[in-house]
Short mmCIF file of C-alpha atoms in Angstrom, two decimals:
data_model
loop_
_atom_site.label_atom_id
_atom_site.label_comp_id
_atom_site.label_asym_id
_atom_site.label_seq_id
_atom_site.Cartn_x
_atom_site.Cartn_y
_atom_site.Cartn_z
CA UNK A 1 205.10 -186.47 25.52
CA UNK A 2 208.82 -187.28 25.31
CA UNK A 3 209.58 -183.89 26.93
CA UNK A 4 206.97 -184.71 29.08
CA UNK A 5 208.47 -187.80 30.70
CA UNK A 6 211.93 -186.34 30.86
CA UNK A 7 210.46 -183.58 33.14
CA UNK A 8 207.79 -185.66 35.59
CA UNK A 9 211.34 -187.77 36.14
CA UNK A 10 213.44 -184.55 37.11
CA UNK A 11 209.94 -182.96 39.08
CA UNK A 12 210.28 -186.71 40.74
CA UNK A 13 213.23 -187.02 41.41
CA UNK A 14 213.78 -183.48 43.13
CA UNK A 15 211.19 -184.58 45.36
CA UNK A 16 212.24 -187.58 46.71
CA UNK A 17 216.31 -186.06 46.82
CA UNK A 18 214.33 -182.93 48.61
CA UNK A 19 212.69 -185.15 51.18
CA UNK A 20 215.99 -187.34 51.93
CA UNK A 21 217.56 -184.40 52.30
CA UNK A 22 215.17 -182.80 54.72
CA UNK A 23 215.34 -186.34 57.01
CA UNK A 24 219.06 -186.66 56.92
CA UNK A 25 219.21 -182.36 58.25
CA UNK A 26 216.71 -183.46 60.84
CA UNK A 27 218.74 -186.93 61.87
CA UNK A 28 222.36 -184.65 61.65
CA UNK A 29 220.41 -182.11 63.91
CA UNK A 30 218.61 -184.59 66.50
CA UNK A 31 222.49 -186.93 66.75
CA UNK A 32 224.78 -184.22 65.87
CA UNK A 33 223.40 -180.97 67.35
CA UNK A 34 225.72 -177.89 66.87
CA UNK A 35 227.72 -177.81 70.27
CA UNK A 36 226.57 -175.08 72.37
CA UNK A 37 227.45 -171.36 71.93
CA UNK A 38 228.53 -169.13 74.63
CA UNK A 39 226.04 -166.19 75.31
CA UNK A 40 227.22 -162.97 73.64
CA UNK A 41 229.22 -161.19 76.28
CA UNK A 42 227.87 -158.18 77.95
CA UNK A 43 229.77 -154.52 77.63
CA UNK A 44 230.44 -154.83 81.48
CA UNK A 45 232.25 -157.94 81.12
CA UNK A 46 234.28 -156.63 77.87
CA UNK A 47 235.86 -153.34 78.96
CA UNK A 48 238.12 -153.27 82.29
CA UNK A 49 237.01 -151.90 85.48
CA UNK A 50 238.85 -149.01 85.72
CA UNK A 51 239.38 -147.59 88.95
CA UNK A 52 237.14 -144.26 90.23
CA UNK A 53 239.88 -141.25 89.91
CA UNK A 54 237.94 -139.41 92.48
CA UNK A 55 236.69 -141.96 95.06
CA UNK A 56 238.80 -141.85 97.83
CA UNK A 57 242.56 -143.98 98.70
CA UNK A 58 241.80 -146.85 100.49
CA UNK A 59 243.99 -147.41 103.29
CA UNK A 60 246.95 -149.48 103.29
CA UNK A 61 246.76 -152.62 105.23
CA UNK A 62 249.26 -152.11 108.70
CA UNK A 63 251.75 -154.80 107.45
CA UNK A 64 252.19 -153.55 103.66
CA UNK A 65 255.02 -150.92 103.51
CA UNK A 66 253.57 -147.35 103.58
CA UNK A 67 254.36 -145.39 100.48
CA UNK A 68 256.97 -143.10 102.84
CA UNK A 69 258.76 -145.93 103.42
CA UNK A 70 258.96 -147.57 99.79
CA UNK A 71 259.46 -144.30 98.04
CA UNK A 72 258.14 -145.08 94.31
CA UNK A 73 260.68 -144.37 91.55
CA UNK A 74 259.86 -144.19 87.76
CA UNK A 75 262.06 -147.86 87.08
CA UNK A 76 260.50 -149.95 90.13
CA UNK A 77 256.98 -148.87 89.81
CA UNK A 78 255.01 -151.69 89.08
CA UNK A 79 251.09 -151.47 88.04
CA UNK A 80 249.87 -153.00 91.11
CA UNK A 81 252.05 -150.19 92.95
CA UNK A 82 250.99 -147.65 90.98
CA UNK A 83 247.46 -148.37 91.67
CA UNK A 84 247.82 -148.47 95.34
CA UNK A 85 249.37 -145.09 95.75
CA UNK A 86 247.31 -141.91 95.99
CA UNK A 87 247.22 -139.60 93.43
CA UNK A 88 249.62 -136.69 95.22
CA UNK A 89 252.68 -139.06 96.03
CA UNK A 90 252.53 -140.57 92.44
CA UNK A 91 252.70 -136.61 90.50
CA UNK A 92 255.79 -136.65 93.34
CA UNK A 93 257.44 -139.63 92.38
CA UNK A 94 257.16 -138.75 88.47
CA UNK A 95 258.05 -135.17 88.90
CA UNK A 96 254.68 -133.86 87.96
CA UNK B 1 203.02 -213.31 36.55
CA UNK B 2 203.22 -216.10 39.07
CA UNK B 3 206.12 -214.02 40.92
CA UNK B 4 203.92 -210.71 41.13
CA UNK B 5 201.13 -212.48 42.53
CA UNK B 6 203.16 -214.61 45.45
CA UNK B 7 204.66 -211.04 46.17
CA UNK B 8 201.54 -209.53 46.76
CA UNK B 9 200.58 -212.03 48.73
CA UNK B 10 204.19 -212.13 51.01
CA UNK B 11 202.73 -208.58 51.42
CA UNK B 12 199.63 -209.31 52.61
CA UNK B 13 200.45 -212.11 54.98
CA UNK B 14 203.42 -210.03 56.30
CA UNK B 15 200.94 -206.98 57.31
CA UNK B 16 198.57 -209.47 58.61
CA UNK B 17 200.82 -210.31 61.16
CA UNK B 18 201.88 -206.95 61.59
CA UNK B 19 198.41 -205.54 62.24
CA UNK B 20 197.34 -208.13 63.82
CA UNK B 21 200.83 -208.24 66.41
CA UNK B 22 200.58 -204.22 66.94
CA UNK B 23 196.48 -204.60 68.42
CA UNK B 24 197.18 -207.90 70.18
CA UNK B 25 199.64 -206.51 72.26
CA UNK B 26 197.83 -203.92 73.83
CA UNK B 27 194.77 -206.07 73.67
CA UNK B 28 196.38 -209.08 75.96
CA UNK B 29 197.90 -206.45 78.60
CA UNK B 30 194.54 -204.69 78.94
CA UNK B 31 192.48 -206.52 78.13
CA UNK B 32 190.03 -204.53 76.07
CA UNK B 33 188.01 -206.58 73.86
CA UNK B 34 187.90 -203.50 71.28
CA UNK B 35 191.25 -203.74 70.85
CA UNK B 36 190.54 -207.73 70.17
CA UNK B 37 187.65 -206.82 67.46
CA UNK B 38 190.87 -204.26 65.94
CA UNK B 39 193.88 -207.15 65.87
CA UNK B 40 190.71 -208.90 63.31
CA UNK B 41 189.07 -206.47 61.74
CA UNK B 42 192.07 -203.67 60.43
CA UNK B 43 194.35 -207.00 59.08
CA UNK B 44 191.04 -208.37 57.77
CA UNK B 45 189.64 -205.33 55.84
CA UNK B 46 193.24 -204.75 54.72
CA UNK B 47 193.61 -208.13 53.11
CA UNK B 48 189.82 -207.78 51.84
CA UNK B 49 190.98 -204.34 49.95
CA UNK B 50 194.34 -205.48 48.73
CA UNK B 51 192.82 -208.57 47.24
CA UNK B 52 189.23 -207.45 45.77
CA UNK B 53 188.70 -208.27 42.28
CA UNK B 54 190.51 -205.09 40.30
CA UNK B 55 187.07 -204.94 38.27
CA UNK B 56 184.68 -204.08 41.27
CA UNK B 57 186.49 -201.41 42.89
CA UNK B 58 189.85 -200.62 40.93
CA UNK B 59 192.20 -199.66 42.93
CA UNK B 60 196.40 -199.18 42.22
CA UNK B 61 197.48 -201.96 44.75
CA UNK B 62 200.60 -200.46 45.13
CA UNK B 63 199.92 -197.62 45.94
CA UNK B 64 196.64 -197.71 48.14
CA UNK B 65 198.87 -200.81 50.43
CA UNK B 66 200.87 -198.08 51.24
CA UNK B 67 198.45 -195.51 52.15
CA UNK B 68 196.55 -198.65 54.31
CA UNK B 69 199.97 -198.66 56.03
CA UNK B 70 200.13 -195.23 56.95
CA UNK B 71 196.47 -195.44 57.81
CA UNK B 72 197.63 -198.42 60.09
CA UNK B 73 199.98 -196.11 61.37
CA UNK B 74 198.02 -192.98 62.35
CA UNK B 75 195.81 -195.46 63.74
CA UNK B 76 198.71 -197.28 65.93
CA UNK B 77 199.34 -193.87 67.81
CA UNK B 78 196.19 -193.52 69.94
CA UNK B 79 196.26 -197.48 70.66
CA UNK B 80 197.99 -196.88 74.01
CA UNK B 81 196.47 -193.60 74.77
CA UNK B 82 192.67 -193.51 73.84
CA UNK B 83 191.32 -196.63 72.13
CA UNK B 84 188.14 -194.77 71.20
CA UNK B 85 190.50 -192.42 68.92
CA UNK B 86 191.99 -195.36 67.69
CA UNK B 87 188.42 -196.24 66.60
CA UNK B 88 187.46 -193.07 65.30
CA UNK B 89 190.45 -192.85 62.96
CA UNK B 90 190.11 -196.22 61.64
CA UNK B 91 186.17 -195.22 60.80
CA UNK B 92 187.66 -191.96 59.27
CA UNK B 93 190.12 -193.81 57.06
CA UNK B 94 187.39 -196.28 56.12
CA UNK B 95 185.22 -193.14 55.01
CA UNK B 96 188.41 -191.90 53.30
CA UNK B 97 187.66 -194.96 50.76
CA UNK B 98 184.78 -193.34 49.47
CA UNK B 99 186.68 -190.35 48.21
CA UNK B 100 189.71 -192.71 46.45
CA UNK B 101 186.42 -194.27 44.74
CA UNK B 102 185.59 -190.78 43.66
CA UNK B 103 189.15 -189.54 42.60
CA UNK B 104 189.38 -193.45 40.80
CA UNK B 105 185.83 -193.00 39.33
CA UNK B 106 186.36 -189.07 38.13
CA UNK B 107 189.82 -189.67 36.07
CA UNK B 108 188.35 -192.80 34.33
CA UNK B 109 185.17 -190.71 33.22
CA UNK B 110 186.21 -187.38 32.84
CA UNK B 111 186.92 -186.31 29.30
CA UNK B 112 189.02 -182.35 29.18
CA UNK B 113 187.21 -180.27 27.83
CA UNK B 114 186.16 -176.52 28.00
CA UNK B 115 182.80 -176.94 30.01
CA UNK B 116 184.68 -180.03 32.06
CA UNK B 117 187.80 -178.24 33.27
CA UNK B 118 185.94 -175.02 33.86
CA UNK B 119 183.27 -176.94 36.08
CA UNK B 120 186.11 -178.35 37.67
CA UNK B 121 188.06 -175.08 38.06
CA UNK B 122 184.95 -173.29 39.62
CA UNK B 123 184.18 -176.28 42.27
CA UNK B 124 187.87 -175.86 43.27
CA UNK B 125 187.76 -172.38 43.67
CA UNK B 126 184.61 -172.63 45.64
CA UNK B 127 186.27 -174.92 48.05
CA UNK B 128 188.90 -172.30 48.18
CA UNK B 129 186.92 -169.81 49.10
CA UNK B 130 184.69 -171.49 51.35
CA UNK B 131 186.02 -169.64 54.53
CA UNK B 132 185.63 -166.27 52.99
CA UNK B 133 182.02 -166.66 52.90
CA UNK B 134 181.41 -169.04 56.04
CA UNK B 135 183.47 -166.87 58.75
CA UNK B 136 182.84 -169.26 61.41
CA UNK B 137 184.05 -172.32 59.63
CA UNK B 138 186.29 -174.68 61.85
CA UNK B 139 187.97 -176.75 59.24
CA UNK B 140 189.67 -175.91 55.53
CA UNK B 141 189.04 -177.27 52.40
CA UNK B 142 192.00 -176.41 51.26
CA UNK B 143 193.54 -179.25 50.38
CA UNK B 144 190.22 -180.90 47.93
CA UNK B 145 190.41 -177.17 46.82
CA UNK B 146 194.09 -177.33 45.49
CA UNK B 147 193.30 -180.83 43.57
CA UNK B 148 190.61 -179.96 41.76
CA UNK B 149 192.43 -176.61 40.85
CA UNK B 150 195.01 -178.66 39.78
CA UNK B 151 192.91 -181.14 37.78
CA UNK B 152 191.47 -178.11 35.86
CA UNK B 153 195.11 -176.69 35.33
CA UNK B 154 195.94 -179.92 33.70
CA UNK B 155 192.78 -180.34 31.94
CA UNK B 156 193.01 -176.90 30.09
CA UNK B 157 196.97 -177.61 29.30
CA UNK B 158 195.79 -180.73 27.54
CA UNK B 159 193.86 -178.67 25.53
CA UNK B 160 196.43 -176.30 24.67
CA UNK B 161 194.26 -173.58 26.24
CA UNK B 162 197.46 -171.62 28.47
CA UNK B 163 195.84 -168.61 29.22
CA UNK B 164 192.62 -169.94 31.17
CA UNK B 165 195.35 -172.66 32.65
CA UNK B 166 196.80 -169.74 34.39
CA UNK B 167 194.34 -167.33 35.20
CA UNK B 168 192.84 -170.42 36.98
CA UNK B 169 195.98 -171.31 39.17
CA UNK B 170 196.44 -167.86 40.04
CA UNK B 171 193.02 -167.52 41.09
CA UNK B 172 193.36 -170.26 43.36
CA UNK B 173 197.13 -168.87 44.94
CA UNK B 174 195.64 -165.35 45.06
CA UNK B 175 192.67 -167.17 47.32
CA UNK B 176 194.57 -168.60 49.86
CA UNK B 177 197.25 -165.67 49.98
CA UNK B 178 193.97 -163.59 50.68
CA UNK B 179 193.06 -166.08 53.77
CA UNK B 180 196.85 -166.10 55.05
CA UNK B 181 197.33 -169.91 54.68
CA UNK B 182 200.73 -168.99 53.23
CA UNK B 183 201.80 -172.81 53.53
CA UNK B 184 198.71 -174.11 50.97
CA UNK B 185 199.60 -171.16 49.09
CA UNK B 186 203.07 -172.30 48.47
CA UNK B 187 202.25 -175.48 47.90
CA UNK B 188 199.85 -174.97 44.94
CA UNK B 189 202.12 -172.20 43.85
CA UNK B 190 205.36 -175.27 43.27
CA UNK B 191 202.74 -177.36 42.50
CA UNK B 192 200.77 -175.07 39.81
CA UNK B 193 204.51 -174.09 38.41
CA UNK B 194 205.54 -177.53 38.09
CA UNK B 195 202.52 -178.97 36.74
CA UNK B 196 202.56 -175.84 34.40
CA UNK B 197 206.57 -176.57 33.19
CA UNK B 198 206.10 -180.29 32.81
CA UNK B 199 202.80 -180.47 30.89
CA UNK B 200 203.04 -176.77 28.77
CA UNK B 201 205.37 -177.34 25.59
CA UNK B 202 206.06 -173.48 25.60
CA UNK B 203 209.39 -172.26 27.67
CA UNK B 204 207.61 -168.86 27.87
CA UNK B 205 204.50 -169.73 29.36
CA UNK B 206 206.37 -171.70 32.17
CA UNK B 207 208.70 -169.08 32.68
CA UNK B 208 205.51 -166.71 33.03
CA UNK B 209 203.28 -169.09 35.26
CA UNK B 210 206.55 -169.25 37.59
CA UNK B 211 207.19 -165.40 37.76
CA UNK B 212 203.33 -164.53 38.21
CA UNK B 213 203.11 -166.87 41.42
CA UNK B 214 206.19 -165.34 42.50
CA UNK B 215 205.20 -162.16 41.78
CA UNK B 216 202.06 -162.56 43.75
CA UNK B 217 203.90 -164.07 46.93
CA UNK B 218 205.79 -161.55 46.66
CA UNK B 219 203.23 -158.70 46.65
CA UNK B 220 201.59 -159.87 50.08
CA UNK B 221 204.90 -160.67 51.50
CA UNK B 222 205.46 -156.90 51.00
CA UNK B 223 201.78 -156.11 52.93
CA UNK B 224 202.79 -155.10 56.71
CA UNK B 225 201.19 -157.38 58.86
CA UNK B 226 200.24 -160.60 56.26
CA UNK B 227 203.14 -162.79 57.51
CA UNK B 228 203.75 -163.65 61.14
CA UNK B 229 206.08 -166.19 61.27
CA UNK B 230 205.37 -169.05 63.00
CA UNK B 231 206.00 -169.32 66.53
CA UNK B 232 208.79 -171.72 67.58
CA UNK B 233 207.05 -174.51 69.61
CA UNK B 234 208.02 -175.52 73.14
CA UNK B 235 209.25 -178.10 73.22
CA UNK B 236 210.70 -177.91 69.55
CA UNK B 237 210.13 -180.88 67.94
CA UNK B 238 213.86 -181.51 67.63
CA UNK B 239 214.23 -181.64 71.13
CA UNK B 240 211.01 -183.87 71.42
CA UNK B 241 212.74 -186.13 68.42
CA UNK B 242 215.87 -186.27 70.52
CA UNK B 243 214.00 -187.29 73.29
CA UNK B 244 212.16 -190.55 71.26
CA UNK B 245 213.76 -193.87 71.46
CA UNK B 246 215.17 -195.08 68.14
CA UNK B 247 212.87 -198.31 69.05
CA UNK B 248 209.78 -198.85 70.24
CA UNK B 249 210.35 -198.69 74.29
CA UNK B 250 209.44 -201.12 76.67
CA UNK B 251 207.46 -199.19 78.53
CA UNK B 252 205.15 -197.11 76.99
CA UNK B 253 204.92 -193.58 77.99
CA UNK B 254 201.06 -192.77 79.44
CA UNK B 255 199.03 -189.81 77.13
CA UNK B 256 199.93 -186.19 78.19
CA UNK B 257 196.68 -184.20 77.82
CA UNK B 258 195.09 -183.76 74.35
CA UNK B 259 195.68 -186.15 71.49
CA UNK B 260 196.96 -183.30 68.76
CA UNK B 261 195.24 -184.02 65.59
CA UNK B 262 198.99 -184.66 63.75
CA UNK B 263 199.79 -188.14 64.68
CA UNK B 264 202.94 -188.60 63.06
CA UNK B 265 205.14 -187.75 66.41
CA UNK B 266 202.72 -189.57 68.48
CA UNK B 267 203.70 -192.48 66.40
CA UNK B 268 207.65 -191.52 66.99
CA UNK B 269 206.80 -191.25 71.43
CA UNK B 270 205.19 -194.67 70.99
CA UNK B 271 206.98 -196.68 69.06
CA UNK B 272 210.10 -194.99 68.39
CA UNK B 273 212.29 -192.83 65.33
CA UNK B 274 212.91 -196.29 63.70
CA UNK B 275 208.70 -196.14 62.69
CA UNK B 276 208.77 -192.67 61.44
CA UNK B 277 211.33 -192.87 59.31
CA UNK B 278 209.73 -196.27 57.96
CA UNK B 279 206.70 -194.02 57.18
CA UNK B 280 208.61 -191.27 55.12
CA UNK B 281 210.50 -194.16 53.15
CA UNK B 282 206.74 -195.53 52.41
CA UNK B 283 205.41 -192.38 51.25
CA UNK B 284 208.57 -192.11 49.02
CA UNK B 285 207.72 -195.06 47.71
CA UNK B 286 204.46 -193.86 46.52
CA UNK B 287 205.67 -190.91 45.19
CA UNK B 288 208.11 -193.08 42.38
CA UNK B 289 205.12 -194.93 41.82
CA UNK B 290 202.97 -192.13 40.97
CA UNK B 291 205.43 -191.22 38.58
CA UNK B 292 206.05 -194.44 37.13
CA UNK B 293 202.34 -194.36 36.62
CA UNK B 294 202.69 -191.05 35.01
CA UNK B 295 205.81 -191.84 32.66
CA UNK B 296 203.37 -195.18 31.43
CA UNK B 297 200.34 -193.18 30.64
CA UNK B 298 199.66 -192.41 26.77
CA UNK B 299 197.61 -189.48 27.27
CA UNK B 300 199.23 -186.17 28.66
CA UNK B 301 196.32 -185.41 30.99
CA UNK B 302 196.66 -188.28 32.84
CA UNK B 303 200.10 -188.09 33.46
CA UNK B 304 199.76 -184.34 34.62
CA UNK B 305 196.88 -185.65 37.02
CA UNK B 306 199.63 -188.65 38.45
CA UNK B 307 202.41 -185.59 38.55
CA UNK B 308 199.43 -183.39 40.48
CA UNK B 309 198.80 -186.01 43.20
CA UNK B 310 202.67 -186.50 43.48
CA UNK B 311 203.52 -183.12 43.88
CA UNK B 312 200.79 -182.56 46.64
CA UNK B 313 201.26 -185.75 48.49
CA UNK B 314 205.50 -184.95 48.16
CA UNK B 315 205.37 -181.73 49.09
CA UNK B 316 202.65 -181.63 51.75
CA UNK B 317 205.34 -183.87 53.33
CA UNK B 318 208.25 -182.01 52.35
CA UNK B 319 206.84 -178.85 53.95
CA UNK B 320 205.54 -180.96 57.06
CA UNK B 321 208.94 -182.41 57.36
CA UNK B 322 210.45 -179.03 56.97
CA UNK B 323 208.42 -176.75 59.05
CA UNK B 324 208.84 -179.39 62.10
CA UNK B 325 212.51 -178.72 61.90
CA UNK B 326 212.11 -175.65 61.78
CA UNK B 327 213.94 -174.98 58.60
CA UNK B 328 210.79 -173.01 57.04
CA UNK B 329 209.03 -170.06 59.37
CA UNK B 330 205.36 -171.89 58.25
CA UNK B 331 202.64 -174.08 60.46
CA UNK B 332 203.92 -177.33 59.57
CA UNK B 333 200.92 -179.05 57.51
CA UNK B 334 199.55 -182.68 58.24
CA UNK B 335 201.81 -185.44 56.68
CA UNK B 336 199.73 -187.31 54.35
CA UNK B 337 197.32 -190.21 55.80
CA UNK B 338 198.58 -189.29 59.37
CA UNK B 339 196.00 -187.14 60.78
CA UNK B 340 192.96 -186.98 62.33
CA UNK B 341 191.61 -184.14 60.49
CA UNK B 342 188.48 -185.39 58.14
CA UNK B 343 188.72 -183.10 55.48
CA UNK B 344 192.51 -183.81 55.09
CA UNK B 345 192.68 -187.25 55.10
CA UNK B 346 189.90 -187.36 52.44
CA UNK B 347 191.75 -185.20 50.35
CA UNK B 348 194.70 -187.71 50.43
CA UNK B 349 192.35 -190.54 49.59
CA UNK B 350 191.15 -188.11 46.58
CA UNK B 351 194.56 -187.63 45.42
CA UNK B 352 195.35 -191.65 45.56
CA UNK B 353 191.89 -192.32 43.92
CA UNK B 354 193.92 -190.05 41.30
CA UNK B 355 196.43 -192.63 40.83
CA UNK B 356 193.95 -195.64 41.05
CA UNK B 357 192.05 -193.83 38.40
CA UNK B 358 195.08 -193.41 36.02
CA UNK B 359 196.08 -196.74 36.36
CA UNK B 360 193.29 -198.12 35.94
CA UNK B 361 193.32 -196.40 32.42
CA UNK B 362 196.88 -197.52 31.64
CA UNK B 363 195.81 -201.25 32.69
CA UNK B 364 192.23 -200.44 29.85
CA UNK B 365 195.03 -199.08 27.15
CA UNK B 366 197.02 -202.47 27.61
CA UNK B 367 193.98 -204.99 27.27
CA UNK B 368 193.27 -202.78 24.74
CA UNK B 369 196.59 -203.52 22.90
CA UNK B 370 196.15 -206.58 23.45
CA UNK B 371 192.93 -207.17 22.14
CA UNK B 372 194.29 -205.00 19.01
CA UNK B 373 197.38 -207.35 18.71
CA UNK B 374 195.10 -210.66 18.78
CA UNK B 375 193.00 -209.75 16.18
CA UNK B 376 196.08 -208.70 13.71
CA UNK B 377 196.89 -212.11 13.79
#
């Protein structure tokens, strides 16, 4: 009977800690709720948008420098230069 | 003696006032001279219960004030929405009385023995099993089912007889596994393994009672198809607890639909968290006083029958508590003496007839003393 008693006070006692424990999750999560996550980001927002090799140049706007004028060279090309150039004069301009 | 009896009645005369305060309200801005008759007669049958003579209907005061509480309480939630539910549940808590007679009147006569506990064992089972033979039936008996079961597991350990002890609470998890009410089932399974560890002197046999309900969960959790988690509600009831005052509003928001038969959020959209959480704090406190009737009982069985309504009253709200929050993938169950499901509620009010019953007995074993002690003298 000793045994017993020890045990309905643990059983009892589990209980009651299980149940304060269950309202004080609920209160944290009701006052506290986790702040919000950002939606998992699709594969078309992840990787860049590369550029179509084969689509066609677009044409350079009248008051931008043509790529005759500005001949390229391998120290002052830039990336944004690089992109705007057509394929042919950029195998020129590195000798390809 | 003097200072238990003017704190009983402090008790009463402050839930007088209360009761009579929550049905006045709503009575003087409507008007309805039902809710009139309620502000007298749930105060008045409260303060008739809590005061009756302990030899006509013996009841654990303690413990059956709180459960009038929480019957006050299931009853406050339709007040502002349907006062004919409000009606109805205070008529089914009433009836509830008769069953915490029965519980009361079963532990004080029932003796364990083989033919007793075996009786007792089969009518649980039967309950159990009640919807595999009546396909069309709309309510469970679950709940009855699982005390009874529980009473017989407790009855046979007090005999020392382990093996029908737990072919008996197997019987009854392997029942409700087989009808997919895998939230009863893991109820009586903690229950049955608890119950089984505290009253069973042998290691082994608790060890084994705890690894064949496992092993059984187990088994059907491995079946394709026998657990569908439950779906996540919309609104959750987070967000619907986020949206509830902390006290009760000013003005009170008008019903939306169907009253559910789980009152216990009703109660929160009326009157506010502040209410609920009294409500879990009261049940708490009949749970320590279960076991403080338990740890004063001289006879094992009756302190395995106060640790069986314990466990089922503490867990039924644990899981309840639980599955609203979504930390357990089960249909939350009804938290005890807050619903308007019959068969339910009377279980609870068999389970605190437990109790009564119990004490009752430990009150007989001290006149007893005492009638021992005055004639050594």
């Amino acid at each position: 009977m000793k045994t017993m008693r020890y045990r309905i006070r643990v059983l009892t006692l589990a209980l009651v800690c299980g149940l304060l424990a269950v309202i004080l999750w609920t209160g944290k999560s009701v006052w506290f709720p986790a702040p919000e996550t950002s939606p998992i980001p699709s594969a078309e927002s992840l990787s860049p948008v590369l550029p179509d090799p084969w689509a066609e140049p677009t044409p350079f706007p009248s008051s931008s420098p043509s790529a005759e004028e500005t001949p390229l060279s391998a120290e002052t090309a830039t990336p944004s230069a690089v992109e705007n150039q057509p394929p042919e004069a950029l195998f020129d301009t590195f000798g390809l | 003696m003097r200072k238990h009896s003017s704190f009983r009645f402090r008790v009463c005369a402050l839930l007088l006032v209360f009761y009579a305060c929550v049905f006045l309200l709503p009575a003087c801005r409507g008007g309805d001279p039902v809710l009139y008759m309620l502000s007298a007669a749930v105060p008045g049958s409260m303060l008739l219960l809590l005061l009756l003579p302990s030899g006509l209907f013996a009841p654990d005061r303690p413990s059956l004030a709180v459960a009038l509480v929480l019957c006050g309480f299931s009853m406050m939630a339709t007040v502002y929405l349907s006062v004919d539910e409000t009606v109805s549940q205070g008529i089914r808590c009433a009836a509830g009385l008769f069953f915490l007679a029965l519980g009361a009147i079963l532990v004080r006569s029932f003796r364990p023995s083989v033919p007793t506990a075996g009786l007792a064992g089969l009518f649980g089972l039967g309950l159990l099993s009640l919807s595999l033979f009546i396909s069309d039936l709309s309510f469970s008996l679950s709940d009855g089912g699982m005390a009874l079961l529980l009473l017989a597991v407790s009855a046979f350990l007090a005999l020392r007889l382990r093996l029908p002890a737990l072919l008996i609470g197997l019987g009854g998890i392997l029942l409700l596994l087989f009808q997919k009410e895998s939230g009863s089932a893991a109820i009586l399974a903690v229950s049955y393994a608890a119950v089984f560890w505290a009253a069973s002197d042998s290691i082994l046999w608790s060890g084994f009672s705890l690894a064949a309900a496992g092993g059984l969960f187990a088994v059907f959790l491995m079946l394709p198809g026998w657990f569908v988690p439950k779906e996540p509600e919309i609104p959750s009831v987070l967000s619907r607890l986020s949206s509830m005052p902390l006290l009760p509003p000013e003005t009170v928001p008008e019903a939306s639909g169907v009253i559910p038969p789980d009152l216990f959020f009703l109660l929160g959209e009326q009157y506010g968290i502040i209410i609920l959480l009294c409500a879990v704090l009261l049940l708490m406190l009949l749970l320590i006083r279960g076991a403080s009737l338990a740890l004063h009982t001289r006879k094992s069985f009756h302190a395995s029958l106060s640790l069986v309504a314990v466990l089922l009253l503490g867990l039924r709200a644990f899981a309840f508590l639980a599955c609203s929050a979504d930390l357990l993938p089960l249909s939350a169950p009804a938290f005890p003496f807050m619903t308007s499901s019959m068969p339910d509620l009377f279980a609870h009010f068999f389970l605190l007839g437990l109790l009564s019953g119990v004490s009752a007995r430990n009150e007989a074993d001290l006149e007893e003393d005492a009638r021992l002690a005055m004639l050594a003298r």
